[in-house]
Tab-separated table of C-alpha atoms and ligand atoms in Angstrom:
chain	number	residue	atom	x	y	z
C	12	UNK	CA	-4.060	24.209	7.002
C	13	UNK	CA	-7.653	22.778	7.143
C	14	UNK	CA	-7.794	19.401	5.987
C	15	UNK	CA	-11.384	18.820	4.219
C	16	UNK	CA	-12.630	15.460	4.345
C	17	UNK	CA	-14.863	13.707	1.754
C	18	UNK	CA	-16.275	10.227	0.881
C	19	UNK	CA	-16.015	7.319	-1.867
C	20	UNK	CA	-18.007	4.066	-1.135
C	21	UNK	CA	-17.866	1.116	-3.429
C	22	UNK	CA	-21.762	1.018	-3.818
C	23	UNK	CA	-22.331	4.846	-4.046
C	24	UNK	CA	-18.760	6.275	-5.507
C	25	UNK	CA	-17.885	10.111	-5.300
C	26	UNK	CA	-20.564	12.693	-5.213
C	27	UNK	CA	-19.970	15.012	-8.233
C	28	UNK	CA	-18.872	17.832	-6.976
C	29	UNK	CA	-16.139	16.198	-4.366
C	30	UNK	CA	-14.602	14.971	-6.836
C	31	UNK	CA	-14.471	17.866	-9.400
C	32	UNK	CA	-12.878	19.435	-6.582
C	33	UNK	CA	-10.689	16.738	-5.062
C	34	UNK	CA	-9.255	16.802	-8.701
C	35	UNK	CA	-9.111	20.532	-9.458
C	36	UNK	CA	-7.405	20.552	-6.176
C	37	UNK	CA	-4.294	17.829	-7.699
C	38	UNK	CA	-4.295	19.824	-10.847
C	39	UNK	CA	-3.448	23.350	-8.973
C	40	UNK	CA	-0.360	21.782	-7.174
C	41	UNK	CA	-2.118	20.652	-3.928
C	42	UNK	CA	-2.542	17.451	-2.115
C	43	UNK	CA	-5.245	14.814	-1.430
C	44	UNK	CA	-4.758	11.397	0.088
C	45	UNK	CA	-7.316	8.909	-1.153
C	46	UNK	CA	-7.917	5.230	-1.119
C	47	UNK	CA	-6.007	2.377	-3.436
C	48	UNK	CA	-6.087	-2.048	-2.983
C	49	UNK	CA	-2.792	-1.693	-1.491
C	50	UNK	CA	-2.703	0.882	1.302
C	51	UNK	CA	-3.827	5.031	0.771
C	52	UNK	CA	-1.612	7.091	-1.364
C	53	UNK	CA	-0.755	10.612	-0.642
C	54	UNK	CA	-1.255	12.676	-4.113
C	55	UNK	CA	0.239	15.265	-5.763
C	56	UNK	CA	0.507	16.254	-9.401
C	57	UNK	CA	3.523	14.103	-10.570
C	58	UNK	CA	4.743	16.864	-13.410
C	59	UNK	CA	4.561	19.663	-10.765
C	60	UNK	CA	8.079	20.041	-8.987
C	61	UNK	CA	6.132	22.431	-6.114
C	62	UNK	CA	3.764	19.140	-5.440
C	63	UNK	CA	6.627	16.781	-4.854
C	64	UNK	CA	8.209	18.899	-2.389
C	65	UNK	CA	5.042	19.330	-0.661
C	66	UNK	CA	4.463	15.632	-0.909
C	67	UNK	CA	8.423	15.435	1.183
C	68	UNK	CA	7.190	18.138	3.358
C	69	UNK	CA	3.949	16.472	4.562
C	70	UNK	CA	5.720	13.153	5.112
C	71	UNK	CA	8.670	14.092	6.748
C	72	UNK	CA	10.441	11.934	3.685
C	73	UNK	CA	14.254	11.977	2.819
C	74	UNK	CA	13.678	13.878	-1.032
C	75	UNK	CA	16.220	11.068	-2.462
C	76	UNK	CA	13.549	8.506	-1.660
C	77	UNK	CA	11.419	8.820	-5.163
C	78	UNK	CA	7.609	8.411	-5.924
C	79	UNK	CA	5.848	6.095	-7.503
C	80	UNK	CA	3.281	7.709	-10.367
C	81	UNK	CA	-0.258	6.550	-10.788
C	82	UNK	CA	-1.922	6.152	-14.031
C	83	UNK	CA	-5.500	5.414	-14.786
C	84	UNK	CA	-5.132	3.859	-18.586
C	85	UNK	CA	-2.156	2.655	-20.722
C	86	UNK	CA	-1.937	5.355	-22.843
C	87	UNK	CA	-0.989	7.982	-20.159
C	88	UNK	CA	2.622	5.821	-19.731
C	89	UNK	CA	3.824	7.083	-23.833
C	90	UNK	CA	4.273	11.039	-22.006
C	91	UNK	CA	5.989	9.743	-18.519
C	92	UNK	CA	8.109	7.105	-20.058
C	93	UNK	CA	10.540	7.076	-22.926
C	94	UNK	CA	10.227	3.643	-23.885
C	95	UNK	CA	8.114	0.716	-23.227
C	96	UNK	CA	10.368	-2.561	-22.715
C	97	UNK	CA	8.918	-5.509	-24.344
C	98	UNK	CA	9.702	-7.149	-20.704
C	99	UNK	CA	6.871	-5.167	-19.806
C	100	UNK	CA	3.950	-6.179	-22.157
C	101	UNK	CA	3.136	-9.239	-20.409
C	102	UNK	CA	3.084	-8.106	-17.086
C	103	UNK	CA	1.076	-5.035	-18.186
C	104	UNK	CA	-1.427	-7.483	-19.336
C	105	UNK	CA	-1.598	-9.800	-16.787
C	106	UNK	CA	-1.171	-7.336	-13.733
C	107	UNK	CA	-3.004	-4.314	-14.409
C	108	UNK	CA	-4.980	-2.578	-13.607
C	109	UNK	CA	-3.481	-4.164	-9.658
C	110	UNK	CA	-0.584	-4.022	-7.016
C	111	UNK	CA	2.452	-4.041	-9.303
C	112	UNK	CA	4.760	-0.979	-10.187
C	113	UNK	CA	7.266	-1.042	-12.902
C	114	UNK	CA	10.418	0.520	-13.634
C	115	UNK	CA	11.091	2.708	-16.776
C	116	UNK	CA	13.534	4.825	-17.768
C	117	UNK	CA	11.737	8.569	-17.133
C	118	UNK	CA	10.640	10.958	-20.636
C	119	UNK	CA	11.740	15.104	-20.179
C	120	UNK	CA	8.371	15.763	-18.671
C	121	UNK	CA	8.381	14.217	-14.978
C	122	UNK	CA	10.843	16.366	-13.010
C	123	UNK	CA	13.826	14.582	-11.233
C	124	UNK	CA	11.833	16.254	-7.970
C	125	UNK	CA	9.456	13.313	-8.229
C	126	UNK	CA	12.124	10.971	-9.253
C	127	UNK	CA	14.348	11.540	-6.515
C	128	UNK	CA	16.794	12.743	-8.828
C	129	UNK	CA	16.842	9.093	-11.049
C	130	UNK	CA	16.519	8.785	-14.789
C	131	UNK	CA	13.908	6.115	-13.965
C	132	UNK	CA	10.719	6.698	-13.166
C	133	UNK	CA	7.876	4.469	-11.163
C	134	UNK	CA	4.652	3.618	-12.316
C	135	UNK	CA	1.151	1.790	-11.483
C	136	UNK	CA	-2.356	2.052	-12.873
C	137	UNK	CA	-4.073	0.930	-9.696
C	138	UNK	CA	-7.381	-1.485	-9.712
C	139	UNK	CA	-9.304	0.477	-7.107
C	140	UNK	CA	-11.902	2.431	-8.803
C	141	UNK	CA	-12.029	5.133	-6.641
C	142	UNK	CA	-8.593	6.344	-7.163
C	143	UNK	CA	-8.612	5.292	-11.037
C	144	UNK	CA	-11.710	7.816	-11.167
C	145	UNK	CA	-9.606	10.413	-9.212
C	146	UNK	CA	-7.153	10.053	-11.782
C	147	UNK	CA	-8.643	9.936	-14.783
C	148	UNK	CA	-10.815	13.264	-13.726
C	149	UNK	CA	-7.292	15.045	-12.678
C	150	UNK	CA	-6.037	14.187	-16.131
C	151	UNK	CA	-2.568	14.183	-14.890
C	152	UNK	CA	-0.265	11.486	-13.031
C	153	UNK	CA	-0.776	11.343	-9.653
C	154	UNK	CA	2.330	11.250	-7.587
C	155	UNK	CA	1.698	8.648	-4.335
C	156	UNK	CA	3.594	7.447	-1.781
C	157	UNK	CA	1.957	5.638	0.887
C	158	UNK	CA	-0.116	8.845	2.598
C	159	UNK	CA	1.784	7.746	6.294
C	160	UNK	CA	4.552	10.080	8.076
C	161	UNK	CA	7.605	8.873	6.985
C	162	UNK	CA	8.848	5.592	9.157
C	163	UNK	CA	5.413	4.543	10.619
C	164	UNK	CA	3.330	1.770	9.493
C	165	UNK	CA	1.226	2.207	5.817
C	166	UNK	CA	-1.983	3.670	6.337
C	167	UNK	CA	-5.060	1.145	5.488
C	168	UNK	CA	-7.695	3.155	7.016
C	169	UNK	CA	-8.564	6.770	6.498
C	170	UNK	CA	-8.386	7.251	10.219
C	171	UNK	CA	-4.479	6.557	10.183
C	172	UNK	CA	-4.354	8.892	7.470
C	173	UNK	CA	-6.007	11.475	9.812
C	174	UNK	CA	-3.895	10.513	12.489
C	175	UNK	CA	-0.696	10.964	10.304
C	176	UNK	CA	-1.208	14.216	7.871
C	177	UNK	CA	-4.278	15.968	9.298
C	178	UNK	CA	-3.635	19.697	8.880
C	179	UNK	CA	-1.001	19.145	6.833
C	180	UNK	CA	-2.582	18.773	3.452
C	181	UNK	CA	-5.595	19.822	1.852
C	182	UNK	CA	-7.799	16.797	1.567
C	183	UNK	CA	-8.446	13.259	2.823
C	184	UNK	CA	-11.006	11.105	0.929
C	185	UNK	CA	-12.413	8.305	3.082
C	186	UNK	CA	-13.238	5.271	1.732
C	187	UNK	CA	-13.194	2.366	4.364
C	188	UNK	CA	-10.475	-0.039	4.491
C	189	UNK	CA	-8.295	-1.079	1.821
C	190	UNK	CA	-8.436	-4.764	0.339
C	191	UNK	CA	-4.937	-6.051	0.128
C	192	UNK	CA	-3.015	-3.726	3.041
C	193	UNK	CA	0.605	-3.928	1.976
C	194	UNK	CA	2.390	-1.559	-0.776
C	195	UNK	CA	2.447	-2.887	-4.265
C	196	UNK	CA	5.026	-5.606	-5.687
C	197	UNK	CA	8.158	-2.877	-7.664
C	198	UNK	CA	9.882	-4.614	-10.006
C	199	UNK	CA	13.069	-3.032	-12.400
C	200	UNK	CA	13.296	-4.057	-16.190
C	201	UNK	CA	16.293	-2.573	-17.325
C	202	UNK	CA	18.098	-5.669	-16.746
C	203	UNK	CA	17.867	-9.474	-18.442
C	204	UNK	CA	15.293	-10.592	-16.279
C	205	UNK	CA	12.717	-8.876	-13.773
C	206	UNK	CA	14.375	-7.831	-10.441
C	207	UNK	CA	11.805	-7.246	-7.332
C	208	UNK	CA	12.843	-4.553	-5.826
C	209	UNK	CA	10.228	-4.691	-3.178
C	210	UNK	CA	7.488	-7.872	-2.394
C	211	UNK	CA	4.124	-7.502	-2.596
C	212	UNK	CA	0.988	-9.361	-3.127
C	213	UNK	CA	1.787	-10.102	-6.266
C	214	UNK	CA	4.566	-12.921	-6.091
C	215	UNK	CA	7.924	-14.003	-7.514
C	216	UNK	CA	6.039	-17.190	-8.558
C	217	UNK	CA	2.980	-14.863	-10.165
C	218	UNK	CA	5.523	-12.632	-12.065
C	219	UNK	CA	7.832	-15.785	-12.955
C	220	UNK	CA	4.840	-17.665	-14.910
C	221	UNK	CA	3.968	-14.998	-17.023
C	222	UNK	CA	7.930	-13.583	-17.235
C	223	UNK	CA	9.322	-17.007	-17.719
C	224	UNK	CA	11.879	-16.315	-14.370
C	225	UNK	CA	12.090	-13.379	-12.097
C	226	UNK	CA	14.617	-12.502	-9.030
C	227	UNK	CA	14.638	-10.738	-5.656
C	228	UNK	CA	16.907	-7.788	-5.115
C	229	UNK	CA	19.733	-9.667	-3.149
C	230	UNK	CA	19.480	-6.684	-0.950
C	231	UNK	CA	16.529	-7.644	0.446
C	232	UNK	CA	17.634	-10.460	2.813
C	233	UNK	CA	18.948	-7.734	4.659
C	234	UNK	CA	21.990	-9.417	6.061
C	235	UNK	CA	24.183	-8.029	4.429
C	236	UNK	CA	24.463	-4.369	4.765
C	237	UNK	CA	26.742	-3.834	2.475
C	238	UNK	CA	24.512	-4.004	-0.465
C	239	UNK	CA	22.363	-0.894	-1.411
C	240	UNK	CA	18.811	-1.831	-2.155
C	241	UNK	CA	17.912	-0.738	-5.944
C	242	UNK	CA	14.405	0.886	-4.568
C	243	UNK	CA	16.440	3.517	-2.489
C	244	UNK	CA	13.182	3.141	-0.056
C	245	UNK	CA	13.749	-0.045	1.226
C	246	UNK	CA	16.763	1.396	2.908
C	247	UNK	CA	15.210	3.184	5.580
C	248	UNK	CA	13.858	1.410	8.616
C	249	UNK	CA	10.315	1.718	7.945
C	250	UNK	CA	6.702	0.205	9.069
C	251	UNK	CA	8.213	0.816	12.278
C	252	UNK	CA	5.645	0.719	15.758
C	253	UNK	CA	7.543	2.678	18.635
C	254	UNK	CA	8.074	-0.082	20.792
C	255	UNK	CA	11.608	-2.919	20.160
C	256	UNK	CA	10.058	-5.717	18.539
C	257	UNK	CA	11.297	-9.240	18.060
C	258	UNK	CA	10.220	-11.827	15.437
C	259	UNK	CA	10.050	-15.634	17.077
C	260	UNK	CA	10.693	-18.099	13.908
C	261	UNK	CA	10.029	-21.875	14.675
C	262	UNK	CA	7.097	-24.506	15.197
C	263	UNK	CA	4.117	-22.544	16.561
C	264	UNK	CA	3.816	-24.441	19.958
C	265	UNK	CA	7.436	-23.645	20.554
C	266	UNK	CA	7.146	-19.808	19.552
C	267	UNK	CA	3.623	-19.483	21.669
C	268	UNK	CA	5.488	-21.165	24.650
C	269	UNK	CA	8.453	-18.503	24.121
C	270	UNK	CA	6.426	-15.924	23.809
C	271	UNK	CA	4.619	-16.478	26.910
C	272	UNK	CA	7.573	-16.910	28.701
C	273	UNK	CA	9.123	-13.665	27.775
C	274	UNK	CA	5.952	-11.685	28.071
C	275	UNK	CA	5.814	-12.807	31.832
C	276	UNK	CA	8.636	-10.729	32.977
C	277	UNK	CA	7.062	-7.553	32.024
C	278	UNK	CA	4.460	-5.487	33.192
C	279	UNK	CA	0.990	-6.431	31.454
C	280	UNK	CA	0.238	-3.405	29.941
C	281	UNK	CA	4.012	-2.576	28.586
C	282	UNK	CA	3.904	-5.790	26.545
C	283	UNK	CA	2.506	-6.107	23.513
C	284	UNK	CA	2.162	-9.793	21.503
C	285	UNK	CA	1.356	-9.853	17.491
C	286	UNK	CA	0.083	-12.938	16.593
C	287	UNK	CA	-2.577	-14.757	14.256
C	288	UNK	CA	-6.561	-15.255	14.911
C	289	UNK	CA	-6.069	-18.773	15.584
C	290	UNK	CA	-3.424	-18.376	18.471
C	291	UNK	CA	-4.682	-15.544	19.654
C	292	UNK	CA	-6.034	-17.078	22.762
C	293	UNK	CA	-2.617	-19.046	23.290
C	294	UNK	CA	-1.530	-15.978	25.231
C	295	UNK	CA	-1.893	-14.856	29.141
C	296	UNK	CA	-0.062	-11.931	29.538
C	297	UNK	CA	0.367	-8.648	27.838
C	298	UNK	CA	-1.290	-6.999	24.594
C	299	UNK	CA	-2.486	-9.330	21.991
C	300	UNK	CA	-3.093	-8.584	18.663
C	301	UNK	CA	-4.282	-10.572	16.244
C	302	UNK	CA	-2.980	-9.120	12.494
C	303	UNK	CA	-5.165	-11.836	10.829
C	304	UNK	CA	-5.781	-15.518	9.965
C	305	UNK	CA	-3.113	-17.994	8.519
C	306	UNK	CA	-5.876	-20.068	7.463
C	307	UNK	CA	-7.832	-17.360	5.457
C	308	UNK	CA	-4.781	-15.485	4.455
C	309	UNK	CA	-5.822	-12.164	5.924
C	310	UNK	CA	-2.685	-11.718	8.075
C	311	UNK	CA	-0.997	-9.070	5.174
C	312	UNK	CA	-4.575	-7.316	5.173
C	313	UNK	CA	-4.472	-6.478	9.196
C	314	UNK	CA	-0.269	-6.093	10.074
C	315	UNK	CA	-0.146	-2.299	9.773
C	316	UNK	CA	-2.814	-1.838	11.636
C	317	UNK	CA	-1.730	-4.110	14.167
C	318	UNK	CA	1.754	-1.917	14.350
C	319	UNK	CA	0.013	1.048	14.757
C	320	UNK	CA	-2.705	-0.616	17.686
C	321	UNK	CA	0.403	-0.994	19.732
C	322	UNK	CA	1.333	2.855	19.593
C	323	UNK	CA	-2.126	3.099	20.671
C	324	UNK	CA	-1.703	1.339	23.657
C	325	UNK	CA	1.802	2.680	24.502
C	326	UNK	CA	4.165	-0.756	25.162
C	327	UNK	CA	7.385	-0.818	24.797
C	328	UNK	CA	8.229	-4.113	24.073
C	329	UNK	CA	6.422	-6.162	21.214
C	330	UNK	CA	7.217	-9.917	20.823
C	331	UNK	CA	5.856	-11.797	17.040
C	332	UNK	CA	5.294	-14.699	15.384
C	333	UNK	CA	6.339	-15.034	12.303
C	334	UNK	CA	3.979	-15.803	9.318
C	335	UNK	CA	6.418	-17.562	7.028
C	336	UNK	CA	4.199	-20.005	5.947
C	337	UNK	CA	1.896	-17.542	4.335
C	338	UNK	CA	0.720	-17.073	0.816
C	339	UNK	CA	2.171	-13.593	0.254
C	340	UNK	CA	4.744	-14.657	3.143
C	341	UNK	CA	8.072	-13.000	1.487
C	342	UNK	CA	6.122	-9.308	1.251
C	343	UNK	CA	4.574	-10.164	4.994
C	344	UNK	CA	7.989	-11.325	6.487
C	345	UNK	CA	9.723	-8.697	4.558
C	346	UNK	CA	7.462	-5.680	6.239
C	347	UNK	CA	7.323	-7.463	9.843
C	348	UNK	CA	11.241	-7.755	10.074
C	349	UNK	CA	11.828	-3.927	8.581
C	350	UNK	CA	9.765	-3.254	11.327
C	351	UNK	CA	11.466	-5.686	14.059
C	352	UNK	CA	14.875	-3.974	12.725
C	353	UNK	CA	15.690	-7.541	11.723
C	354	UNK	CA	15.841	-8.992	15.085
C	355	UNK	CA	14.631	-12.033	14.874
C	356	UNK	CA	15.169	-15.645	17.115
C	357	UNK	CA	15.227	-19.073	15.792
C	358	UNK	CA	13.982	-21.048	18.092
C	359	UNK	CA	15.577	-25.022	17.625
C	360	UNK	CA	13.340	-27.908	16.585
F	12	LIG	O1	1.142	0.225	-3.216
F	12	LIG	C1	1.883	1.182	-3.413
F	12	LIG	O2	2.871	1.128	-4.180
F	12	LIG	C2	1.574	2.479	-2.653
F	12	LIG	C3	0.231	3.014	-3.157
F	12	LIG	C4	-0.115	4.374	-2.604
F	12	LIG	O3	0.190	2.993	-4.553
F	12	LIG	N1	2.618	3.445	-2.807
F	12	LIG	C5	3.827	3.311	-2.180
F	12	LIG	O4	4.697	4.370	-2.381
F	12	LIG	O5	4.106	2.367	-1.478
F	12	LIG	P1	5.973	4.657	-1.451
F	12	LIG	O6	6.443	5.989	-1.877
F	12	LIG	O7	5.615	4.499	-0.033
F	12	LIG	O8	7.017	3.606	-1.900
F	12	LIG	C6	7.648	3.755	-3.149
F	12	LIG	C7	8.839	2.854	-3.247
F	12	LIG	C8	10.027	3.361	-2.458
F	12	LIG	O9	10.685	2.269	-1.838
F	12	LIG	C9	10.904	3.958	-3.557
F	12	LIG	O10	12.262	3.979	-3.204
F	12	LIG	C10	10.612	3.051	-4.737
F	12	LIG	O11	9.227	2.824	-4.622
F	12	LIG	N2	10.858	3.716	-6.039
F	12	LIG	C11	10.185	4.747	-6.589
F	12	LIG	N3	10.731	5.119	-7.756
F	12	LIG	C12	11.773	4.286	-7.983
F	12	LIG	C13	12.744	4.155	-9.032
F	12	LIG	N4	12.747	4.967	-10.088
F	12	LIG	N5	13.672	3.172	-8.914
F	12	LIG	C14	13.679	2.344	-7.855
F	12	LIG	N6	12.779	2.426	-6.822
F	12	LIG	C15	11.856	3.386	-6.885
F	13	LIG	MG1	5.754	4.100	2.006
């Protein structure tokens, strides 16, 4: 398949035409990838059964794992949903258009295809105005999972995009980099009190002020394995760079020294080191990458493209600090260790 590229720029938009036909394109059953806040979406009509399966196809995705719909206005939820939970006023409110999806239980018009086979369905009106335009001139939701091959890091650029799904579906719109670089905060409300099912920018604090409490999926720790996660994503080992990578938790001068230590007993180029703009420069040996700065909190806005820098460059061993300390540090630590496989050292005070 030939992939045709177009453009939206925050100062200059769509042209016309590109995005008549990026739309007319969604509402025949194909797919286009395009630009959100969080990371690039892959689309596909969300009623359509034949788009879902193309969205599985193009991904490489286990079809149990089910998609998230995007909406452009409130309104469009009364024909996806069958109720609205008063849980959910609130956060509607205060949240979107932005990074959070909600649970609901699914109307007879989105097919268990995009579901994943569930009787609840996933939804998010997105705040970046080049896919709210996409959506609103589709007139349909827009089925999106994060437009990557299944188990590599989130695309945040359309180049990783390219580099993922070229040929493989019909469109890619470019439109820079995205602003917040992680996938948006889920959260469930079929039960007393919101349940995260995955972190995101927006935080258990943020959703706890305006929800009056809120609670992580206890699956999330991932230590114990014997709990299945609600979001049957967060299962699979995912954000994943090719190389083994290990997470080094303790006082920075004690995880720089470790790091440096391990890093010497491998060949330069075969080791790779993720770390923050300000210790950047602590290193001597090996790879570094620097995902962002703890000080301006831009370390969630650079991580996936640090993961995928070190396929670039081919190591196989990748040694991290870990950004605990961080504003959005439980949706940070929570994609870093999914991508370390959970192996992580505490180094002793
Ligand atoms: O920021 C985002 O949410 C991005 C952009 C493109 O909007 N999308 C995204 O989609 O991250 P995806 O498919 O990569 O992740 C969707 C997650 C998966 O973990 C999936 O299991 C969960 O949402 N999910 C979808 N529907 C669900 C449902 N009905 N119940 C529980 N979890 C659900
Ligand atoms: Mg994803």
């Amino acid at each position: 398949m030939n992939t045709e590229y177009i453009h939206w720029s925050p100062d200059r938009g769509y042209r016309r035409e590109d995005l008549r036909k990026a739309a007319g394109i969604l509402r025949s059953g194909g797919l286009v990838a395009f630009p959100t806040e969080t990371v690039y979406g892959l689309g596909g009509d969300g009623l359509q059964k034949d788009a879902a399966k193309k969205i599985y196809e193009a991904k490489g995705r286990p079809s149990d794992n089910p998609l998230i719909l995007h909406i452009s206005c409130q309104s469009e939820l009364d024909t996806i949903v069958k109720n609205i939970p008063e849980q959910a006023e609130p956060l509607m409110n205060e949240f979107w258009p932005g990074p959070m999806t909600l649970i609901f239980e699914k109307s007879g018009s989105v097919p268990y295809e995009t579901t994943g086979g569930l009787d609840t369905v996933a939804v998010r009106m997105p705040a970046h105005p080049g896919a709210r335009e996409l959506i609103a001139e589709a007139g349909v939701p827009v089925a999106a999972p994060s437009a990557n091959t299944s188990g590599r890091p989130s695309p945040t650029r359309a180049e990783h995009v390219r580099e993922d799904l070229d040929g493989k579906i019909d469109m890619i719109i470019q439109g820079g980099s995205v602003g917040i670089g992680i996938e948006s905060t889920i959260i469930d409300l079929t039960g007393t009190m919101p349940l995260i099912l995955r972190p995101g920018f927006i935080t258990r604090e943020m959703i706890a002020r305006v929800a009056g409490s809120a609670q992580m999926d206890p699956a999330l720790s991932g230590r114990d394995h014997s709990i299945r996660p609600k979001a049957p994503g967060m299962k699979y080992r995912h954000y994943a760079p090719r190389a083994a990578m290990t997470v080094f938790e303790g006082d920075i001068i004690d995880v720089v020294a470790e790091i440096n230590g391990r890093a010497a007993a491998y060949p330069a180029d075969r080791v790779g080191i993720l770390a923050a703009i300000e210790t950047e420069n602590c290193y001597r040996h090996g790879h570094v990458v620097a995902a962002g700065s703890r000080e301006k909190g831009t370390v969630a806005n650079g991580l996936y493209a640090a993961l995928r820098q070190f396929d670039q460059l081919g190591v196989e061993v990748i040694f991290s600090e870990s950004f605990s300390g961080e504003e959005q540090s439980e949706a940070i630590m929570n994609r870093l260790l999914k991508a370390a496989g959970h192996r992580v050292e505490f180094l002793p005070k």
